[in-house]
Short mmCIF file of C-alpha atoms in Angstrom, two decimals:
data_model
loop_
_atom_site.label_atom_id
_atom_site.label_comp_id
_atom_site.label_asym_id
_atom_site.label_seq_id
_atom_site.Cartn_x
_atom_site.Cartn_y
_atom_site.Cartn_z
CA MET P 1 48.32 8.88 31.99
CA HIS P 2 46.99 5.40 32.60
CA GLN P 3 47.56 2.29 30.55
CA TYR P 4 44.83 -0.34 30.36
CA THR P 5 45.10 -3.81 28.88
CA TRP P 6 42.25 -6.03 27.66
CA SER P 7 42.32 -9.66 26.63
CA PHE P 8 39.78 -12.19 25.35
CA SER P 9 39.72 -15.95 25.04
CA ASN P 10 37.60 -18.84 23.80
CA CYS P 11 36.47 -16.88 20.75
CA LYS P 12 36.28 -19.05 17.64
CA ALA P 13 38.43 -18.09 14.67
CA ASP P 14 35.57 -18.15 12.16
CA LYS P 15 33.67 -15.57 14.23
CA LEU P 16 36.72 -13.30 14.31
CA LYS P 17 37.08 -13.58 10.54
CA LYS P 18 33.46 -12.53 10.02
CA LEU P 19 33.89 -9.60 12.37
CA SER P 20 37.10 -8.49 10.66
CA ASN P 21 35.28 -8.43 7.32
CA SER P 22 32.30 -6.51 8.66
CA SER P 23 31.75 -2.77 8.57
CA HIS P 24 31.83 -2.48 12.37
CA ASN P 25 34.06 0.07 14.03
CA ASN P 26 34.91 -0.98 17.57
CA PHE P 27 36.01 1.52 20.18
CA ILE P 28 36.38 1.85 23.93
CA GLY P 29 34.74 4.75 25.74
CA ASN P 30 34.23 6.05 29.28
CA ILE P 31 31.08 5.68 31.36
CA LEU P 32 30.57 7.98 34.37
CA GLU P 33 29.13 5.66 36.97
CA SER P 34 28.75 8.55 39.44
CA PHE P 35 28.60 12.22 38.53
CA GLN P 36 27.14 15.60 39.42
CA MET P 37 25.76 18.27 37.13
CA ASP P 38 24.01 21.52 38.02
CA GLY P 39 24.13 20.44 41.67
CA VAL P 40 22.15 17.24 40.99
CA GLU P 41 23.85 13.94 41.85
CA GLY P 42 23.54 11.24 39.20
CA SER P 43 24.60 7.69 38.44
CA MET P 44 25.01 5.66 35.26
CA SER P 45 25.13 2.37 37.15
CA SER P 46 21.72 1.39 35.72
CA TRP P 47 19.16 2.67 33.24
CA SER P 48 16.80 3.47 36.09
CA SER P 49 19.44 5.55 37.94
CA PHE P 50 20.18 7.57 34.78
CA GLY P 51 16.46 8.11 34.20
CA LEU P 52 16.02 9.13 37.82
CA TRP P 53 18.68 11.84 37.37
CA LEU P 54 16.94 13.17 34.26
CA ASP P 55 13.63 13.10 36.12
CA ARG P 56 15.10 15.20 38.94
CA LEU P 57 16.49 17.70 36.42
CA GLY P 58 13.01 18.17 34.97
CA THR P 59 11.20 18.55 38.30
CA GLY P 60 8.90 21.58 38.22
CA MET P 61 9.69 22.45 34.59
CA ASP P 62 6.23 21.37 33.34
CA LYS P 63 4.20 24.00 35.24
CA LEU P 64 1.92 26.44 33.41
CA ASP P 65 0.21 29.55 34.80
CA VAL P 66 -3.54 30.16 35.00
CA ASN P 67 -3.80 31.97 31.66
CA ALA P 68 -1.95 29.22 29.77
CA THR P 69 -4.02 26.56 31.56
CA ASN P 70 -7.31 28.25 30.65
CA GLU P 71 -6.20 28.57 27.02
CA ILE P 72 -5.52 24.82 26.82
CA LYS P 73 -8.78 23.94 28.61
CA LYS P 74 -10.72 26.06 26.13
CA LEU P 75 -8.99 24.26 23.27
CA ILE P 76 -9.92 20.83 24.68
CA GLY P 77 -13.55 21.87 25.18
CA ASP P 78 -15.97 19.00 25.82
CA GLU P 79 -13.88 16.37 24.02
CA GLN P 80 -13.70 13.12 26.03
CA ASN P 81 -11.92 10.74 23.66
CA GLN P 82 -8.27 10.48 24.74
CA TYR P 83 -6.81 9.98 21.25
CA LYS P 84 -8.77 12.94 19.87
CA ILE P 85 -7.55 15.14 22.73
CA VAL P 86 -3.94 14.06 22.11
CA ASP P 87 -4.39 14.72 18.39
CA LYS P 88 -5.90 18.17 19.02
CA LEU P 89 -3.16 19.22 21.44
CA TYR P 90 -0.40 17.84 19.20
CA LYS P 91 -1.71 19.84 16.26
CA TYR P 92 -1.87 22.92 18.53
CA LEU P 93 1.82 22.37 19.36
CA GLN P 94 2.71 21.97 15.66
CA GLU P 95 0.83 25.09 14.61
CA ASN P 96 2.03 27.39 17.40
CA MET P 97 5.54 26.32 18.43
CA ARG P 98 8.73 26.13 16.42
CA TYR P 99 11.93 24.20 16.94
CA VAL P 100 15.09 26.04 17.99
CA SER P 101 18.10 24.01 19.13
CA ILE P 102 19.36 25.02 22.59
CA GLN P 103 22.17 22.86 23.99
CA LEU P 104 24.33 25.09 26.20
CA GLY P 105 25.69 23.62 29.43
CA ILE P 106 22.99 21.85 31.43
CA GLY P 107 20.63 22.78 28.56
CA GLY P 108 21.87 19.66 26.81
CA PHE P 109 20.01 17.61 29.45
CA LYS P 110 17.53 19.88 31.22
CA PRO P 111 14.46 21.20 29.38
CA MET P 112 13.54 24.85 29.56
CA ALA P 113 10.39 25.69 31.51
CA ALA P 114 7.07 24.92 29.82
CA GLN P 115 5.85 28.43 30.64
CA ASP P 116 8.79 29.92 28.71
CA VAL P 117 7.92 27.76 25.71
CA HIS P 118 4.30 28.92 25.92
CA ASN P 119 5.32 32.57 26.11
CA ASN P 120 8.11 32.53 23.52
CA LYS P 121 6.59 29.95 21.11
CA TYR P 122 9.84 28.03 20.60
CA GLY P 123 12.04 25.36 22.18
CA ASP P 124 14.38 22.48 21.43
CA CYS P 125 13.38 18.80 21.46
CA LYS P 126 13.54 18.61 25.26
CA ALA P 127 11.58 21.82 25.75
CA LEU P 128 8.86 20.99 23.23
CA SER P 129 8.43 17.45 24.59
CA ASN P 130 8.25 18.82 28.14
CA TYR P 131 5.70 21.43 27.00
CA MET P 132 3.57 18.75 25.30
CA LYS P 133 3.69 16.80 28.56
CA ALA P 134 2.51 19.92 30.42
CA ILE P 135 -0.52 20.58 28.23
CA LEU P 136 -1.47 16.89 28.35
CA ASN P 137 -1.37 17.13 32.14
CA ILE P 138 -4.05 19.83 31.93
CA ALA P 139 -6.26 17.33 30.10
CA GLY P 140 -5.56 14.70 32.78
CA ILE P 141 -3.58 12.58 30.31
CA SER P 142 -0.40 10.95 31.60
CA SER P 143 2.67 10.91 29.36
CA LYS P 144 6.32 9.92 29.61
CA TYR P 145 9.38 11.88 28.52
CA LEU P 146 11.81 9.78 26.45
CA ILE P 147 15.39 10.26 25.29
CA ILE P 148 16.37 8.46 22.10
CA GLN P 149 18.81 8.26 19.20
CA ALA P 150 17.31 10.12 16.25
CA GLY P 151 18.21 9.86 12.59
CA ASN P 152 19.09 7.10 10.12
CA GLN P 153 22.63 6.43 11.36
CA ILE P 154 22.24 4.97 14.85
CA SER P 155 24.56 2.84 16.95
CA PRO P 156 23.23 -0.32 18.64
CA ILE P 157 22.18 0.00 22.29
CA ASP P 158 23.62 -2.58 24.66
CA ILE P 159 20.72 -3.10 27.07
CA ASN P 160 23.11 -4.56 29.65
CA GLN P 161 25.45 -1.56 29.64
CA PRO P 162 23.86 1.78 30.61
CA LYS P 163 25.33 4.58 28.55
CA ASN P 164 24.22 7.98 27.31
CA SER P 165 23.99 7.24 23.58
CA PHE P 166 21.01 9.54 23.02
CA ASN P 167 20.71 12.81 21.09
CA HIS P 168 16.98 13.57 21.06
CA ALA P 169 13.82 13.72 23.17
CA ILE P 170 10.25 12.69 22.34
CA LEU P 171 7.06 11.96 24.28
CA ALA P 172 5.13 8.72 24.82
CA VAL P 173 1.42 8.68 25.69
CA PRO P 174 0.03 5.36 26.99
CA ASN P 175 -3.30 4.75 25.26
CA GLY P 176 -4.82 1.52 26.50
CA ALA P 177 -2.85 -1.40 25.07
CA ASP P 178 -1.12 0.99 22.65
CA THR P 179 1.40 3.82 23.00
CA ILE P 180 1.27 7.06 21.01
CA PHE P 181 4.76 8.39 20.32
CA LEU P 182 4.92 12.12 19.58
CA GLU P 183 7.75 13.79 17.65
CA CYS P 184 7.36 17.25 19.13
CA THR P 185 9.87 19.01 16.85
CA SER P 186 7.90 18.21 13.69
CA GLN P 187 5.26 20.53 12.27
CA LYS P 188 4.18 17.96 9.66
CA ASN P 189 4.16 14.51 11.31
CA ALA P 190 0.90 12.63 11.68
CA THR P 191 -0.05 12.14 15.33
CA GLY P 192 1.87 9.07 16.46
CA TYR P 193 4.06 8.71 13.37
CA GLN P 194 7.78 8.10 14.02
CA GLY P 195 9.06 6.66 10.76
CA SER P 196 12.77 6.40 10.06
CA PHE P 197 13.64 9.23 12.45
CA THR P 198 12.89 7.48 15.76
CA GLY P 199 11.08 4.23 14.91
CA ASN P 200 12.41 0.68 15.46
CA ARG P 201 14.83 1.41 18.31
CA TYR P 202 15.36 1.63 22.05
CA ALA P 203 14.54 4.74 24.07
CA LEU P 204 14.99 5.52 27.74
CA MET P 205 11.63 6.25 29.34
CA VAL P 206 12.13 8.77 32.14
CA ASP P 207 9.90 7.71 35.02
CA GLY P 208 11.80 8.27 38.25
CA GLU P 209 13.01 5.04 39.85
CA HIS P 210 10.94 3.10 37.32
CA SER P 211 12.87 4.51 34.33
CA SER P 212 13.69 1.81 31.79
CA LEU P 213 14.44 1.08 28.15
CA ILE P 214 11.47 0.58 25.87
CA LYS P 215 11.14 -0.11 22.13
CA THR P 216 9.49 2.44 19.86
CA THR P 217 7.10 1.67 17.01
CA LYS P 218 8.23 -1.22 14.84
CA TYR P 219 7.90 -0.75 11.08
CA ASP P 220 8.17 -3.88 8.96
CA HIS P 221 7.29 -5.02 5.43
CA GLU P 222 3.65 -5.43 6.49
CA ASP P 223 3.55 -1.73 7.40
CA ASN P 224 5.92 -0.07 4.91
CA LYS P 225 4.66 -0.18 1.36
CA ILE P 226 5.60 1.40 -1.96
CA ILE P 227 3.11 0.05 -4.50
CA SER P 228 3.29 1.49 -8.02
CA GLU P 229 1.24 0.93 -11.15
CA TYR P 230 2.24 2.28 -14.56
CA LYS P 231 -0.08 2.49 -17.56
CA ILE P 232 1.57 3.08 -20.94
CA ASN P 233 -0.34 3.26 -24.23
CA LEU P 234 1.94 2.54 -27.20
CA ALA P 235 -1.02 2.03 -29.54
CA SER P 236 -2.43 5.54 -29.80
CA ASP P 237 -0.35 7.95 -27.73
CA SER P 238 2.45 9.40 -29.86
CA GLN P 239 4.11 10.91 -26.78
CA GLN P 240 4.05 7.64 -24.81
CA LYS P 241 2.76 9.30 -21.66
CA VAL P 242 3.14 7.37 -18.43
CA ASN P 243 0.25 7.31 -15.99
CA MET P 244 1.75 6.47 -12.59
CA HIS P 245 -0.39 5.61 -9.58
CA GLN P 246 1.47 5.11 -6.29
CA SER P 247 0.21 3.91 -2.92
CA LEU P 248 2.53 4.60 0.01
CA ALA P 249 2.03 3.44 3.60
CA GLY P 250 4.01 3.44 6.83
CA MET P 251 7.57 4.58 6.18
CA GLY P 252 6.72 4.43 2.49
CA ILE P 253 5.27 7.95 2.86
CA GLU P 254 8.83 9.22 3.25
CA HIS P 255 9.46 8.27 -0.38
CA HIS P 256 10.10 11.53 -2.24
CA ASN P 257 9.70 13.27 1.15
CA LEU P 258 5.93 13.16 0.70
CA ASN P 259 5.47 12.97 4.49
CA PHE P 260 6.22 16.72 4.48
CA LEU P 261 3.49 17.48 1.92
CA PHE P 262 0.33 16.36 3.71
CA ASP P 263 -1.37 19.74 3.41
CA THR P 264 0.23 21.02 0.22
CA GLU P 265 -1.85 22.30 -2.68
CA ASN P 266 -1.66 20.60 -6.10
CA LYS P 267 0.70 23.06 -7.76
CA LYS P 268 3.35 22.61 -5.08
CA MET P 269 2.92 18.84 -5.29
CA GLU P 270 3.45 18.96 -9.07
CA ASP P 271 6.57 21.11 -8.71
CA HIS P 272 7.87 18.83 -5.97
CA MET P 273 7.39 15.63 -7.99
CA SER P 274 8.76 17.22 -11.18
CA GLY P 275 11.99 17.93 -9.33
CA LEU P 276 12.31 14.45 -7.83
CA LEU P 277 11.24 12.08 -10.60
CA GLU P 278 14.23 11.69 -12.91
CA ASN P 279 14.09 12.44 -16.66
CA VAL P 280 10.41 13.43 -16.79
CA SER P 281 8.59 16.42 -18.22
CA GLN P 282 5.01 17.71 -18.54
CA LEU P 283 4.16 16.22 -15.14
CA LYS P 284 0.55 16.65 -14.11
CA LEU P 285 -1.04 15.64 -10.80
CA LEU P 286 -4.21 13.63 -11.42
CA SER P 287 -5.37 12.79 -7.90
CA THR P 288 -4.29 12.73 -4.25
CA ILE P 289 -5.78 10.86 -1.28
CA VAL P 290 -4.08 11.43 2.07
CA LYS P 291 -4.77 9.58 5.33
CA PRO P 292 -2.41 11.27 7.79
CA GLU P 293 -3.71 9.60 10.97
CA GLY P 294 -1.95 7.25 13.35
CA LYS P 295 1.35 5.40 13.38
CA TYR P 296 1.00 4.13 9.82
CA PRO P 297 -0.33 6.98 7.64
CA SER P 298 -0.81 6.55 3.90
CA ILE P 299 -0.76 8.56 0.69
CA ASP P 300 -2.31 7.65 -2.66
CA TYR P 301 -1.57 9.82 -5.66
CA ALA P 302 -1.51 9.63 -9.44
CA VAL P 303 0.58 11.64 -11.88
CA GLU P 304 1.03 11.70 -15.63
CA PHE P 305 4.33 12.52 -17.31
CA VAL P 306 6.39 12.15 -20.48
CA SER P 307 9.85 10.58 -20.42
CA PRO P 308 11.64 9.77 -23.70
CA LYS P 309 14.53 8.31 -21.66
CA LYS P 310 12.35 5.90 -19.71
CA ILE P 311 10.52 4.87 -22.91
CA LEU P 312 13.25 5.09 -25.51
CA LYS P 313 12.24 4.86 -29.19
CA THR P 314 14.94 3.68 -31.54
CA GLY P 315 14.18 2.50 -35.07
CA ARG P 316 11.71 -0.37 -34.76
CA ARG P 317 12.01 -0.76 -31.00
CA TYR P 318 10.76 0.63 -27.72
CA MET P 319 13.03 0.11 -24.72
CA ILE P 320 11.01 0.52 -21.53
CA GLU P 321 12.72 0.88 -18.17
CA LEU P 322 11.22 -1.34 -15.47
CA SER P 323 12.24 1.06 -12.71
CA MET P 324 10.32 4.18 -13.66
CA ASP P 325 10.70 5.50 -10.14
CA LYS P 326 14.02 5.15 -8.32
CA LEU P 327 13.84 3.52 -4.90
CA PRO P 328 14.84 5.46 -1.75
CA SER P 329 18.54 5.33 -0.91
CA SER P 330 17.72 3.58 2.38
CA ILE P 331 16.38 0.59 0.42
CA LEU P 332 19.14 0.64 -2.18
CA SER P 333 21.75 0.55 0.60
CA ILE P 334 20.19 -2.67 1.91
CA LEU P 335 20.58 -4.18 -1.56
CA ASP P 336 24.25 -3.20 -1.74
CA THR P 337 25.93 -6.62 -1.90
CA LYS P 338 29.39 -5.08 -1.54
CA ALA P 339 28.71 -4.86 2.19
CA VAL P 340 29.30 -8.13 4.02
CA SER P 341 27.06 -7.09 6.92
CA PHE P 342 23.69 -5.41 6.61
CA TYR P 343 21.29 -3.61 8.90
CA PRO P 344 17.76 -3.68 7.48
CA GLU P 345 16.02 -2.99 10.76
CA THR P 346 12.92 -2.10 8.76
CA GLY P 347 11.22 -4.19 6.11
CA TYR P 348 9.43 -3.11 2.94
CA LEU P 349 6.86 -4.36 0.46
CA LEU P 350 7.77 -3.04 -3.01
CA GLN P 351 5.46 -3.75 -5.92
CA ASP P 352 5.63 -2.52 -9.50
CA LYS P 353 2.95 -3.33 -12.06
CA PHE P 354 3.30 -2.30 -15.70
CA ASN P 355 0.28 -2.32 -17.99
CA ILE P 356 1.48 -1.65 -21.57
CA LEU P 357 -0.91 -1.53 -24.54
CA LEU P 358 1.09 -2.51 -27.63
CA ALA P 359 0.55 -0.93 -31.03
CA PRO P 360 -0.66 -3.18 -33.90
CA GLY P 361 2.27 -5.04 -35.39
CA CYS P 362 4.35 -4.78 -32.21
CA GLN P 363 5.35 -7.62 -29.95
CA ALA P 364 7.58 -8.28 -26.97
CA GLU P 365 11.13 -9.07 -28.08
CA GLN P 366 12.77 -9.19 -24.65
CA LEU P 367 11.13 -9.53 -21.25
CA PRO P 368 12.48 -10.39 -17.80
CA LYS P 369 12.34 -14.11 -17.08
CA ASP P 370 9.59 -15.23 -14.72
CA LYS P 371 11.08 -15.96 -11.32
CA ASN P 372 10.04 -16.82 -7.74
CA LEU P 373 12.54 -16.78 -4.90
CA THR P 374 12.09 -17.10 -1.13
CA THR P 375 14.88 -16.70 1.44
CA ASP P 376 15.21 -15.58 5.05
CA ALA P 377 16.05 -12.12 3.74
CA GLY P 378 12.81 -11.80 1.77
CA THR P 379 10.86 -12.87 -1.29
CA PHE P 380 11.06 -11.89 -4.94
CA SER P 381 8.77 -12.64 -7.86
CA ILE P 382 8.36 -11.31 -11.38
CA LYS P 383 5.93 -12.42 -14.07
CA SER P 384 5.11 -11.22 -17.59
CA THR P 385 1.76 -11.90 -19.29
CA ILE P 386 0.55 -10.99 -22.80
CA TYR P 387 -3.22 -10.89 -23.20
CA GLN P 388 -5.35 -11.31 -26.32
CA ASP P 389 -6.05 -7.60 -26.57
CA ASN P 390 -2.29 -7.08 -27.10
CA THR P 391 -1.77 -5.82 -23.55
CA LEU P 392 1.51 -6.67 -21.87
CA GLU P 393 1.46 -6.91 -18.08
CA ILE P 394 4.64 -7.16 -15.99
CA GLU P 395 4.31 -7.52 -12.24
CA ARG P 396 7.24 -7.51 -9.83
CA THR P 397 6.92 -7.99 -6.06
CA ILE P 398 9.80 -7.59 -3.61
CA VAL P 399 9.52 -8.23 0.12
CA ILE P 400 12.53 -7.12 2.18
CA LYS P 401 12.28 -8.52 5.68
CA SER P 402 13.80 -6.87 8.72
CA THR P 403 16.69 -8.56 10.50
CA ALA P 404 18.61 -8.03 13.70
CA ALA P 405 21.06 -5.14 13.58
CA GLY P 406 24.57 -6.31 12.83
CA GLN P 407 23.56 -9.69 11.42
CA ILE P 408 26.14 -10.98 8.96
CA ALA P 409 24.75 -11.60 5.47
CA SER P 410 24.74 -15.24 4.40
CA PRO P 411 25.68 -16.21 0.81
CA GLU P 412 21.98 -16.90 0.21
CA ASP P 413 21.07 -13.39 1.39
CA ILE P 414 23.73 -11.83 -0.84
CA ASN P 415 22.41 -13.81 -3.81
CA PHE P 416 18.86 -12.61 -3.05
CA TYR P 417 19.93 -8.96 -2.92
CA THR P 418 21.95 -9.40 -6.14
CA ILE P 419 18.92 -10.79 -7.99
CA VAL P 420 16.71 -7.96 -6.75
CA ARG P 421 19.20 -5.25 -7.70
CA LYS P 422 19.70 -6.71 -11.19
CA SER P 423 15.94 -6.86 -11.68
CA LEU P 424 15.66 -3.15 -10.94
CA ALA P 425 17.97 -2.46 -13.90
CA GLU P 426 16.05 -4.60 -16.43
CA LYS P 427 14.20 -3.31 -19.48
CA ALA P 428 11.35 -4.58 -21.63
CA VAL P 429 12.09 -4.41 -25.38
CA ILE P 430 9.16 -4.10 -27.81
CA LEU P 431 9.78 -4.82 -31.52
CA CYS P 432 7.46 -3.42 -34.19
CA LYS P 433 7.17 -4.51 -37.86
CA ALA P 434 7.92 -1.08 -39.24
CA ASP P 435 10.09 1.80 -38.10
CA ILE P 436 8.45 3.93 -35.43
CA LYS P 437 7.56 7.35 -36.79
CA PRO P 438 8.25 10.30 -34.50
#
């Protein structure tokens, strides 16, 4: 056994106090500066040396025979546009190959041969990314194999300390001034869409001696949108049906897992939404517009439903919830003020607009107070307006800005998140002159 001792100095007490109150877990781990696996010498002394080792492991694994090559050439046809070729080949991969996790021995680092993937129609993330690289080669399109941390719970990468912190492989296709990132294990992703699975983080681009860390697609409040409009008629509709129209963009399409329903028929969409929207019944899909292209795809849809719990009738009052649709847990965790540190590496634009037609003799008894607030963490505004036609309009806009991972929340930030979270729990109370008849 060996005993090691560490010490530090010149670290201010106030910084230590903040760190002790944070949710960080600090640990010490080993790094193999020099190693050998499967007969291939490697080094973790730099990002480029680690990438070079991975590159050597993959040498010759992207070859395809004449029959496979001719099949891909026939698929490409006369298409000349690079993006359209990438899109066509990516869809071919999604439709014909399936993901199977293979991580035995050197298989945790070395992809299986592209020809085996073509023949067997399956592979893990390394194999499918390597296969996508192979079929792009046939089209004369260069691409780069990347290793990356996948999933929502990721640990920060220290760019100055090479370390194998990765658990996934994807592919990057340079496309002029842009880069198309391909998630080769997904059969539903739009071409180039990364979202919360691999977006907004470092990846190691494997490119021989030129291997280096790069950043994947950034998703911020300008890209990620959940915009909802609710129309409620209290004047003539005895059931108080809610007509909900929602526009989702960027990572907003992951709300209710709608990114997996791009090609789903209406009945499945209705069943899906009925199971995810809380306390609703008689849900009916009214319209769907899907734009599944590029890094920032979008979905527009409208549904109608009944919810006595969201519009509660009691005596002479209606109590209307101002959060008809619950926010994703990833956003709610950002607003959790119990945590001293926060990690909103992605930003969001959240907008709710309520258009409520009041019945004759009814008026607003309790509404949220108008408010405007701007901080480094984001902006918040809410406004209520009653028009001459007895229509009540409530509009709430929340912008959550992205911040550096591990940044400690200031008192102002905590106050902002507290105000936003309280607003999500507010109700509008409508008082009518006579008891409401069922």
